[in-house]
Amino acid sequence: MQYRTLGHTGVQVSTLVLGAMNFGRIGRTTQDEATAIVDAALEGGINLIDTADAYSDGESEEMVGKAIAGRRDDIVLATKAYLPMGEERNHRGSSRRWLITELDNSLRRLGVDHVDLYQIHRWDPTTSDEETLSALTDLQRAGKIRYFGSSTFPAYRIVQAQWAAREYRLSRYVTEQPGYSILQRGIETHVLPVTEQYGLGVLVWSPLASGWLSGAIRAGREITTSRSTFMPQRFDTAIPVNRAKMDAVEQLAEVADQAGLTMIQLALGFVTAHPAVTSAIIGPRTMDHLHSQLAAADTVLSADVLDAIDAIVAPGVDLAAHEKHDTPPALLDAAQRRR
């Protein structure tokens, strides 16, 4: 396992992060299975675990808390808030009212007195940066969080938040967690240059592109991955954008074979090769998934392999731009583009 400094924090983190989204109802992973995965991940050198309040409505946090009991100080623990937690209209977002309440809920579920990294799961267009940053700064000063970061923010919102922190003399986001894979390279255009400019640590999610780059999806095979069962539209090869992804996967498989790599090694080695990226978040649902992903921990891709990837999916290109989560609201809602 390799280790890198998380932004300018001085904290050393593994280049692979254990993501716990599949713990609980979403991935149908039991507590015993989750604990075994955490045990094996720590033994394999991973020292950062990432979860969120919204993962299975808090169940993931509870399972992580039980799995790390007795060894909290050896783990860099990260969670998130913003997504809805129930039907109550104020049980979501990044207002001071909700963040203070929900952090306490997360700490209770995790069974800890602080988290190392508290992340705003998505940019909240209804809440000012001053409101959110002042609440996070107070929580940091209270010792409940050590650092805080953003997740899936558009580049201009990352810049705006950095400016607001300076303007109002508040603590700032020190990390960003964007989606990034060989098939979704759009963040290379704006987000990664901004994170480099401000010295943010970058923890990328979905480096296997929801399973497209796991090796389990190939032309001529029935797609039976867990993700395809509840997001079928993203795997229906009758849809042109999915055919484009399949064409790219077949070409990438040839590159991997010629380099003596698995598709997982190719995919994880690609994202961790970018100088702006600190770590890649893996989200194993089973022990077999974890072992296949840990096998990529020390993968370093040659310039020839990286050039071959660039020839298949060009730098800065998203093969499925409509699947992104950082699109400005006005591009999704016509009413916001018209007077």
PDB file of C-alpha atoms in Angstrom, residues 68-305:
ATOM      1  CA  ILE A  68     -13.947  -0.325  14.231  1.00  0.00           C
ATOM      2  CA  ALA A  69     -14.759  -0.564  17.931  1.00  0.00           C
ATOM      3  CA  GLY A  70     -11.578  -0.707  19.989  1.00  0.00           C
ATOM      4  CA  ARG A  71      -9.275   0.608  17.270  1.00  0.00           C
ATOM      5  CA  ARG A  72     -10.671   4.064  16.526  1.00  0.00           C
ATOM      6  CA  ASP A  73      -7.337   5.852  16.905  1.00  0.00           C
ATOM      7  CA  ASP A  74      -5.725   3.801  14.130  1.00  0.00           C
ATOM      8  CA  ILE A  75      -8.289   4.880  11.541  1.00  0.00           C
ATOM      9  CA  VAL A  76      -8.900   8.104   9.653  1.00  0.00           C
ATOM     10  CA  LEU A  77     -12.698   8.179   9.786  1.00  0.00           C
ATOM     11  CA  ALA A  78     -14.786  10.153   7.306  1.00  0.00           C
ATOM     12  CA  THR A  79     -18.517  10.626   6.914  1.00  0.00           C
ATOM     13  CA  LYS A  80     -20.896  13.018   5.153  1.00  0.00           C
ATOM     14  CA  ALA A  81     -24.162  14.915   5.470  1.00  0.00           C
ATOM     15  CA  TYR A  82     -26.555  16.775   3.170  1.00  0.00           C
ATOM     16  CA  LEU A  83     -28.758  14.132   1.518  1.00  0.00           C
ATOM     17  CA  PRO A  84     -32.308  13.669   2.900  1.00  0.00           C
ATOM     18  CA  MET A  85     -32.688  11.659   6.106  1.00  0.00           C
ATOM     19  CA  GLY A  86     -36.405  11.008   6.094  1.00  0.00           C
ATOM     20  CA  GLU A  87     -39.381  13.049   4.922  1.00  0.00           C
ATOM     21  CA  GLU A  88     -39.000  16.062   7.241  1.00  0.00           C
ATOM     22  CA  ARG A  89     -38.045  18.977   4.983  1.00  0.00           C
ATOM     23  CA  ASN A  90     -35.328  20.302   7.297  1.00  0.00           C
ATOM     24  CA  HIS A  91     -33.647  16.929   7.805  1.00  0.00           C
ATOM     25  CA  ARG A  92     -31.331  17.549   4.863  1.00  0.00           C
ATOM     26  CA  GLY A  93     -29.089  20.201   3.383  1.00  0.00           C
ATOM     27  CA  SER A  94     -26.146  22.080   4.841  1.00  0.00           C
ATOM     28  CA  SER A  95     -27.756  24.622   7.153  1.00  0.00           C
ATOM     29  CA  ARG A  96     -26.299  25.192  10.617  1.00  0.00           C
ATOM     30  CA  ARG A  97     -29.496  23.803  12.114  1.00  0.00           C
ATOM     31  CA  TRP A  98     -29.188  20.490  10.307  1.00  0.00           C
ATOM     32  CA  LEU A  99     -25.415  19.979  10.346  1.00  0.00           C
ATOM     33  CA  ILE A 100     -25.140  20.385  14.113  1.00  0.00           C
ATOM     34  CA  THR A 101     -28.018  17.987  14.671  1.00  0.00           C
ATOM     35  CA  GLU A 102     -26.937  15.421  12.108  1.00  0.00           C
ATOM     36  CA  LEU A 103     -23.294  15.325  13.150  1.00  0.00           C
ATOM     37  CA  ASP A 104     -24.434  14.317  16.630  1.00  0.00           C
ATOM     38  CA  ASN A 105     -26.593  11.616  15.027  1.00  0.00           C
ATOM     39  CA  SER A 106     -23.610  10.360  13.020  1.00  0.00           C
ATOM     40  CA  LEU A 107     -21.348  10.323  16.067  1.00  0.00           C
ATOM     41  CA  ARG A 108     -23.963   8.307  17.946  1.00  0.00           C
ATOM     42  CA  ARG A 109     -24.345   5.808  15.108  1.00  0.00           C
ATOM     43  CA  LEU A 110     -20.573   5.490  14.714  1.00  0.00           C
ATOM     44  CA  GLY A 111     -20.023   5.193  18.464  1.00  0.00           C
ATOM     45  CA  VAL A 112     -17.248   7.835  18.486  1.00  0.00           C
ATOM     46  CA  ASP A 113     -16.752  11.312  19.905  1.00  0.00           C
ATOM     47  CA  HIS A 114     -15.339  12.834  16.713  1.00  0.00           C
ATOM     48  CA  VAL A 115     -14.780  12.200  13.023  1.00  0.00           C
ATOM     49  CA  ASP A 116     -11.573  13.085  11.243  1.00  0.00           C
ATOM     50  CA  LEU A 117     -13.223  14.327   8.048  1.00  0.00           C
ATOM     51  CA  TYR A 118     -16.788  15.644   7.770  1.00  0.00           C
ATOM     52  CA  GLN A 119     -17.916  16.207   4.187  1.00  0.00           C
ATOM     53  CA  ILE A 120     -20.815  18.074   2.620  1.00  0.00           C
ATOM     54  CA  HIS A 121     -22.223  15.380   0.340  1.00  0.00           C
ATOM     55  CA  ARG A 122     -23.411  17.796  -2.367  1.00  0.00           C
ATOM     56  CA  TRP A 123     -23.412  21.529  -2.916  1.00  0.00           C
ATOM     57  CA  ASP A 124     -26.550  23.045  -1.419  1.00  0.00           C
ATOM     58  CA  PRO A 125     -27.789  25.920  -3.627  1.00  0.00           C
ATOM     59  CA  THR A 126     -30.270  27.033  -0.945  1.00  0.00           C
ATOM     60  CA  THR A 127     -27.644  27.665   1.749  1.00  0.00           C
ATOM     61  CA  SER A 128     -24.899  30.288   1.770  1.00  0.00           C
ATOM     62  CA  ASP A 129     -21.240  29.321   2.076  1.00  0.00           C
ATOM     63  CA  GLU A 130     -20.971  31.529   5.169  1.00  0.00           C
ATOM     64  CA  GLU A 131     -23.791  29.612   6.885  1.00  0.00           C
ATOM     65  CA  THR A 132     -22.268  26.211   6.177  1.00  0.00           C
ATOM     66  CA  LEU A 133     -18.634  27.125   6.801  1.00  0.00           C
ATOM     67  CA  SER A 134     -19.395  28.924  10.060  1.00  0.00           C
ATOM     68  CA  ALA A 135     -21.251  25.858  11.376  1.00  0.00           C
ATOM     69  CA  LEU A 136     -18.422  23.547  10.312  1.00  0.00           C
ATOM     70  CA  THR A 137     -15.834  25.867  11.866  1.00  0.00           C
ATOM     71  CA  ASP A 138     -17.718  25.829  15.170  1.00  0.00           C
ATOM     72  CA  LEU A 139     -17.978  22.031  15.093  1.00  0.00           C
ATOM     73  CA  GLN A 140     -14.255  21.857  14.421  1.00  0.00           C
ATOM     74  CA  ARG A 141     -13.479  24.175  17.339  1.00  0.00           C
ATOM     75  CA  ALA A 142     -15.727  22.043  19.547  1.00  0.00           C
ATOM     76  CA  GLY A 143     -13.534  19.041  18.730  1.00  0.00           C
ATOM     77  CA  LYS A 144     -16.288  17.056  17.028  1.00  0.00           C
ATOM     78  CA  ILE A 145     -14.555  17.133  13.640  1.00  0.00           C
ATOM     79  CA  ARG A 146     -10.895  17.503  12.807  1.00  0.00           C
ATOM     80  CA  TYR A 147     -11.253  18.650   9.191  1.00  0.00           C
ATOM     81  CA  PHE A 148     -14.063  19.191   6.725  1.00  0.00           C
ATOM     82  CA  GLY A 149     -14.422  18.837   2.983  1.00  0.00           C
ATOM     83  CA  SER A 150     -16.794  18.980   0.049  1.00  0.00           C
ATOM     84  CA  SER A 151     -18.092  16.224  -2.204  1.00  0.00           C
ATOM     85  CA  THR A 152     -19.043  16.461  -5.865  1.00  0.00           C
ATOM     86  CA  PHE A 153     -18.926  20.257  -5.921  1.00  0.00           C
ATOM     87  CA  PRO A 154     -18.658  22.026  -9.307  1.00  0.00           C
ATOM     88  CA  ALA A 155     -15.311  23.749  -9.732  1.00  0.00           C
ATOM     89  CA  TYR A 156     -16.752  27.247  -9.422  1.00  0.00           C
ATOM     90  CA  ARG A 157     -18.391  26.316  -6.096  1.00  0.00           C
ATOM     91  CA  ILE A 158     -15.075  25.019  -4.768  1.00  0.00           C
ATOM     92  CA  VAL A 159     -13.515  28.379  -5.630  1.00  0.00           C
ATOM     93  CA  GLN A 160     -16.450  30.300  -4.124  1.00  0.00           C
ATOM     94  CA  ALA A 161     -16.198  28.359  -0.858  1.00  0.00           C
ATOM     95  CA  GLN A 162     -12.469  29.044  -0.622  1.00  0.00           C
ATOM     96  CA  TRP A 163     -13.121  32.738  -1.160  1.00  0.00           C
ATOM     97  CA  ALA A 164     -15.918  32.769   1.449  1.00  0.00           C
ATOM     98  CA  ALA A 165     -13.680  31.130   4.045  1.00  0.00           C
ATOM     99  CA  ARG A 166     -11.078  33.832   3.544  1.00  0.00           C
ATOM    100  CA  GLU A 167     -13.634  36.652   3.409  1.00  0.00           C
ATOM    101  CA  TYR A 168     -15.351  35.647   6.652  1.00  0.00           C
ATOM    102  CA  ARG A 169     -12.221  34.321   8.386  1.00  0.00           C
ATOM    103  CA  LEU A 170     -13.540  30.803   8.714  1.00  0.00           C
ATOM    104  CA  SER A 171     -11.906  27.419   8.373  1.00  0.00           C
ATOM    105  CA  ARG A 172     -11.981  26.067   4.828  1.00  0.00           C
ATOM    106  CA  TYR A 173     -12.684  22.862   3.001  1.00  0.00           C
ATOM    107  CA  VAL A 174      -9.453  20.869   2.831  1.00  0.00           C
ATOM    108  CA  THR A 175     -10.697  18.018   0.636  1.00  0.00           C
ATOM    109  CA  GLU A 176     -12.973  17.378  -2.330  1.00  0.00           C
ATOM    110  CA  GLN A 177     -14.576  14.037  -3.178  1.00  0.00           C
ATOM    111  CA  PRO A 178     -15.497  13.922  -6.891  1.00  0.00           C
ATOM    112  CA  GLY A 179     -16.550  11.086  -9.174  1.00  0.00           C
ATOM    113  CA  TYR A 180     -13.698  10.022 -11.470  1.00  0.00           C
ATOM    114  CA  SER A 181     -12.898   7.069 -13.687  1.00  0.00           C
ATOM    115  CA  ILE A 182     -11.493   6.273 -17.106  1.00  0.00           C
ATOM    116  CA  LEU A 183     -15.035   6.551 -18.478  1.00  0.00           C
ATOM    117  CA  GLN A 184     -15.837   9.799 -16.657  1.00  0.00           C
ATOM    118  CA  ARG A 185     -12.901  12.192 -17.009  1.00  0.00           C
ATOM    119  CA  GLY A 186     -14.710  15.514 -16.977  1.00  0.00           C
ATOM    120  CA  ILE A 187     -13.220  16.660 -13.670  1.00  0.00           C
ATOM    121  CA  GLU A 188      -9.809  16.854 -15.371  1.00  0.00           C
ATOM    122  CA  THR A 189     -11.069  19.971 -17.170  1.00  0.00           C
ATOM    123  CA  HIS A 190     -12.025  22.170 -14.211  1.00  0.00           C
ATOM    124  CA  VAL A 191     -12.248  20.443 -10.817  1.00  0.00           C
ATOM    125  CA  LEU A 192      -8.784  18.902 -10.562  1.00  0.00           C
ATOM    126  CA  PRO A 193      -6.945  22.081 -11.665  1.00  0.00           C
ATOM    127  CA  VAL A 194      -8.867  23.965  -8.951  1.00  0.00           C
ATOM    128  CA  THR A 195      -8.103  21.407  -6.229  1.00  0.00           C
ATOM    129  CA  GLU A 196      -4.425  21.571  -7.174  1.00  0.00           C
ATOM    130  CA  GLN A 197      -4.514  25.370  -7.052  1.00  0.00           C
ATOM    131  CA  TYR A 198      -5.930  25.360  -3.511  1.00  0.00           C
ATOM    132  CA  GLY A 199      -3.994  22.352  -2.231  1.00  0.00           C
ATOM    133  CA  LEU A 200      -7.045  20.214  -1.523  1.00  0.00           C
ATOM    134  CA  GLY A 201      -6.806  16.495  -0.910  1.00  0.00           C
ATOM    135  CA  VAL A 202      -8.867  14.573  -3.479  1.00  0.00           C
ATOM    136  CA  LEU A 203     -10.657  11.310  -2.673  1.00  0.00           C
ATOM    137  CA  VAL A 204     -12.314  10.041  -5.848  1.00  0.00           C
ATOM    138  CA  TRP A 205     -15.432   7.878  -5.839  1.00  0.00           C
ATOM    139  CA  SER A 206     -16.648   5.348  -8.418  1.00  0.00           C
ATOM    140  CA  PRO A 207     -13.200   4.675  -9.943  1.00  0.00           C
ATOM    141  CA  LEU A 208     -14.645   1.414 -11.341  1.00  0.00           C
ATOM    142  CA  ALA A 209     -17.486   3.348 -12.996  1.00  0.00           C
ATOM    143  CA  SER A 210     -20.283   1.520 -11.147  1.00  0.00           C
ATOM    144  CA  GLY A 211     -18.783  -1.825 -12.139  1.00  0.00           C
ATOM    145  CA  TRP A 212     -18.171  -1.096 -15.824  1.00  0.00           C
ATOM    146  CA  LEU A 213     -14.417  -1.344 -15.194  1.00  0.00           C
ATOM    147  CA  SER A 214     -14.516  -4.299 -12.788  1.00  0.00           C
ATOM    148  CA  GLY A 215     -13.976  -6.923 -15.483  1.00  0.00           C
ATOM    149  CA  ALA A 216     -17.448  -8.348 -14.904  1.00  0.00           C
ATOM    150  CA  ILE A 217     -19.018  -6.393 -17.772  1.00  0.00           C
ATOM    151  CA  ARG A 218     -17.973  -7.449 -21.259  1.00  0.00           C
ATOM    152  CA  ALA A 219     -19.593  -7.524 -24.681  1.00  0.00           C
ATOM    153  CA  GLY A 220     -21.718 -10.581 -25.304  1.00  0.00           C
ATOM    154  CA  ARG A 221     -22.270 -11.282 -21.615  1.00  0.00           C
ATOM    155  CA  GLU A 222     -25.432 -10.694 -19.653  1.00  0.00           C
ATOM    156  CA  ILE A 223     -24.931  -7.829 -17.199  1.00  0.00           C
ATOM    157  CA  THR A 224     -25.843  -9.127 -13.759  1.00  0.00           C
ATOM    158  CA  THR A 225     -23.945  -6.840 -11.421  1.00  0.00           C
ATOM    159  CA  SER A 226     -25.574  -5.630  -8.207  1.00  0.00           C
ATOM    160  CA  ARG A 227     -25.647  -2.032  -9.425  1.00  0.00           C
ATOM    161  CA  SER A 228     -27.394  -2.988 -12.678  1.00  0.00           C
ATOM    162  CA  THR A 229     -30.355  -4.411 -10.755  1.00  0.00           C
ATOM    163  CA  PHE A 230     -31.413  -1.036  -9.335  1.00  0.00           C
ATOM    164  CA  MET A 231     -29.963   1.262 -12.043  1.00  0.00           C
ATOM    165  CA  PRO A 232     -30.867  -0.685 -15.192  1.00  0.00           C
ATOM    166  CA  GLN A 233     -30.923   2.390 -17.425  1.00  0.00           C
ATOM    167  CA  ARG A 234     -27.186   2.848 -16.906  1.00  0.00           C
ATOM    168  CA  PHE A 235     -26.449  -0.644 -18.207  1.00  0.00           C
ATOM    169  CA  ASP A 236     -28.961  -1.056 -21.037  1.00  0.00           C
ATOM    170  CA  THR A 237     -26.742  -1.461 -24.107  1.00  0.00           C
ATOM    171  CA  ALA A 238     -29.649  -0.522 -26.373  1.00  0.00           C
ATOM    172  CA  ILE A 239     -28.968   3.049 -25.199  1.00  0.00           C
ATOM    173  CA  PRO A 240     -26.241   4.712 -27.346  1.00  0.00           C
ATOM    174  CA  VAL A 241     -24.222   6.105 -24.433  1.00  0.00           C
ATOM    175  CA  ASN A 242     -24.027   2.639 -22.857  1.00  0.00           C
ATOM    176  CA  ARG A 243     -22.907   1.146 -26.165  1.00  0.00           C
ATOM    177  CA  ALA A 244     -20.140   3.740 -26.201  1.00  0.00           C
ATOM    178  CA  LYS A 245     -19.111   2.657 -22.715  1.00  0.00           C
ATOM    179  CA  MET A 246     -19.090  -0.989 -23.788  1.00  0.00           C
ATOM    180  CA  ASP A 247     -16.937  -0.179 -26.822  1.00  0.00           C
ATOM    181  CA  ALA A 248     -14.465   1.624 -24.565  1.00  0.00           C
ATOM    182  CA  VAL A 249     -14.451  -1.273 -22.077  1.00  0.00           C
ATOM    183  CA  GLU A 250     -13.570  -3.749 -24.815  1.00  0.00           C
ATOM    184  CA  GLN A 251     -10.669  -1.586 -25.976  1.00  0.00           C
ATOM    185  CA  LEU A 252      -9.492  -1.049 -22.408  1.00  0.00           C
ATOM    186  CA  ALA A 253      -9.600  -4.798 -21.782  1.00  0.00           C
ATOM    187  CA  GLU A 254      -7.110  -5.247 -24.621  1.00  0.00           C
ATOM    188  CA  VAL A 255      -4.823  -2.625 -23.090  1.00  0.00           C
ATOM    189  CA  ALA A 256      -5.025  -4.362 -19.703  1.00  0.00           C
ATOM    190  CA  ASP A 257      -4.309  -7.790 -21.220  1.00  0.00           C
ATOM    191  CA  GLN A 258      -1.282  -6.504 -23.109  1.00  0.00           C
ATOM    192  CA  ALA A 259       0.054  -4.877 -19.927  1.00  0.00           C
ATOM    193  CA  GLY A 260      -0.536  -7.996 -17.826  1.00  0.00           C
ATOM    194  CA  LEU A 261      -3.079  -6.218 -15.648  1.00  0.00           C
ATOM    195  CA  THR A 262      -6.628  -6.870 -14.520  1.00  0.00           C
ATOM    196  CA  MET A 263      -9.271  -4.327 -15.445  1.00  0.00           C
ATOM    197  CA  ILE A 264      -9.434  -3.317 -11.783  1.00  0.00           C
ATOM    198  CA  GLN A 265      -5.691  -2.676 -11.682  1.00  0.00           C
ATOM    199  CA  LEU A 266      -5.966  -0.618 -14.859  1.00  0.00           C
ATOM    200  CA  ALA A 267      -8.889   1.407 -13.519  1.00  0.00           C
ATOM    201  CA  LEU A 268      -7.488   2.109 -10.048  1.00  0.00           C
ATOM    202  CA  GLY A 269      -3.968   2.653 -11.352  1.00  0.00           C
ATOM    203  CA  PHE A 270      -5.333   5.241 -13.763  1.00  0.00           C
ATOM    204  CA  VAL A 271      -7.111   7.452 -11.223  1.00  0.00           C
ATOM    205  CA  THR A 272      -4.316   7.304  -8.644  1.00  0.00           C
ATOM    206  CA  ALA A 273      -1.780   8.266 -11.329  1.00  0.00           C
ATOM    207  CA  HIS A 274      -3.217  11.781 -11.619  1.00  0.00           C
ATOM    208  CA  PRO A 275      -1.053  14.178  -9.584  1.00  0.00           C
ATOM    209  CA  ALA A 276      -4.120  15.911  -8.125  1.00  0.00           C
ATOM    210  CA  VAL A 277      -5.635  12.689  -6.772  1.00  0.00           C
ATOM    211  CA  THR A 278      -4.794  11.560  -3.244  1.00  0.00           C
ATOM    212  CA  SER A 279      -6.759   8.312  -3.024  1.00  0.00           C
ATOM    213  CA  ALA A 280      -9.394   6.201  -4.756  1.00  0.00           C
ATOM    214  CA  ILE A 281     -12.451   5.035  -2.822  1.00  0.00           C
ATOM    215  CA  ILE A 282     -13.305   1.367  -3.303  1.00  0.00           C
ATOM    216  CA  GLY A 283     -16.700   0.029  -2.246  1.00  0.00           C
ATOM    217  CA  PRO A 284     -16.448  -3.762  -1.959  1.00  0.00           C
ATOM    218  CA  ARG A 285     -19.682  -5.633  -1.356  1.00  0.00           C
ATOM    219  CA  THR A 286     -17.954  -8.959  -0.695  1.00  0.00           C
ATOM    220  CA  MET A 287     -14.573 -10.205   0.490  1.00  0.00           C
ATOM    221  CA  ASP A 288     -13.752 -11.329  -3.052  1.00  0.00           C
ATOM    222  CA  HIS A 289     -14.390  -7.788  -4.269  1.00  0.00           C
ATOM    223  CA  LEU A 290     -12.043  -6.417  -1.616  1.00  0.00           C
ATOM    224  CA  HIS A 291      -9.197  -8.807  -2.419  1.00  0.00           C
ATOM    225  CA  SER A 292      -9.415  -8.065  -6.149  1.00  0.00           C
ATOM    226  CA  GLN A 293      -9.266  -4.336  -5.414  1.00  0.00           C
ATOM    227  CA  LEU A 294      -6.481  -4.572  -2.841  1.00  0.00           C
ATOM    228  CA  ALA A 295      -4.437  -6.314  -5.534  1.00  0.00           C
ATOM    229  CA  ALA A 296      -4.301  -2.944  -7.300  1.00  0.00           C
ATOM    230  CA  ALA A 297      -2.870  -1.075  -4.316  1.00  0.00           C
ATOM    231  CA  ASP A 298       0.654  -0.824  -5.699  1.00  0.00           C
ATOM    232  CA  THR A 299      -0.220  -0.635  -9.404  1.00  0.00           C
ATOM    233  CA  VAL A 300       1.781   1.981 -11.298  1.00  0.00           C
ATOM    234  CA  LEU A 301       0.840   2.413 -14.951  1.00  0.00           C
ATOM    235  CA  SER A 302       3.525   3.094 -17.520  1.00  0.00           C
ATOM    236  CA  ALA A 303       3.384   6.123 -19.803  1.00  0.00           C
ATOM    237  CA  ASP A 304       2.566   3.810 -22.731  1.00  0.00           C
ATOM    238  CA  VAL A 305      -0.459   2.405 -20.920  1.00  0.00           C
TER     239      VAL A 305
END
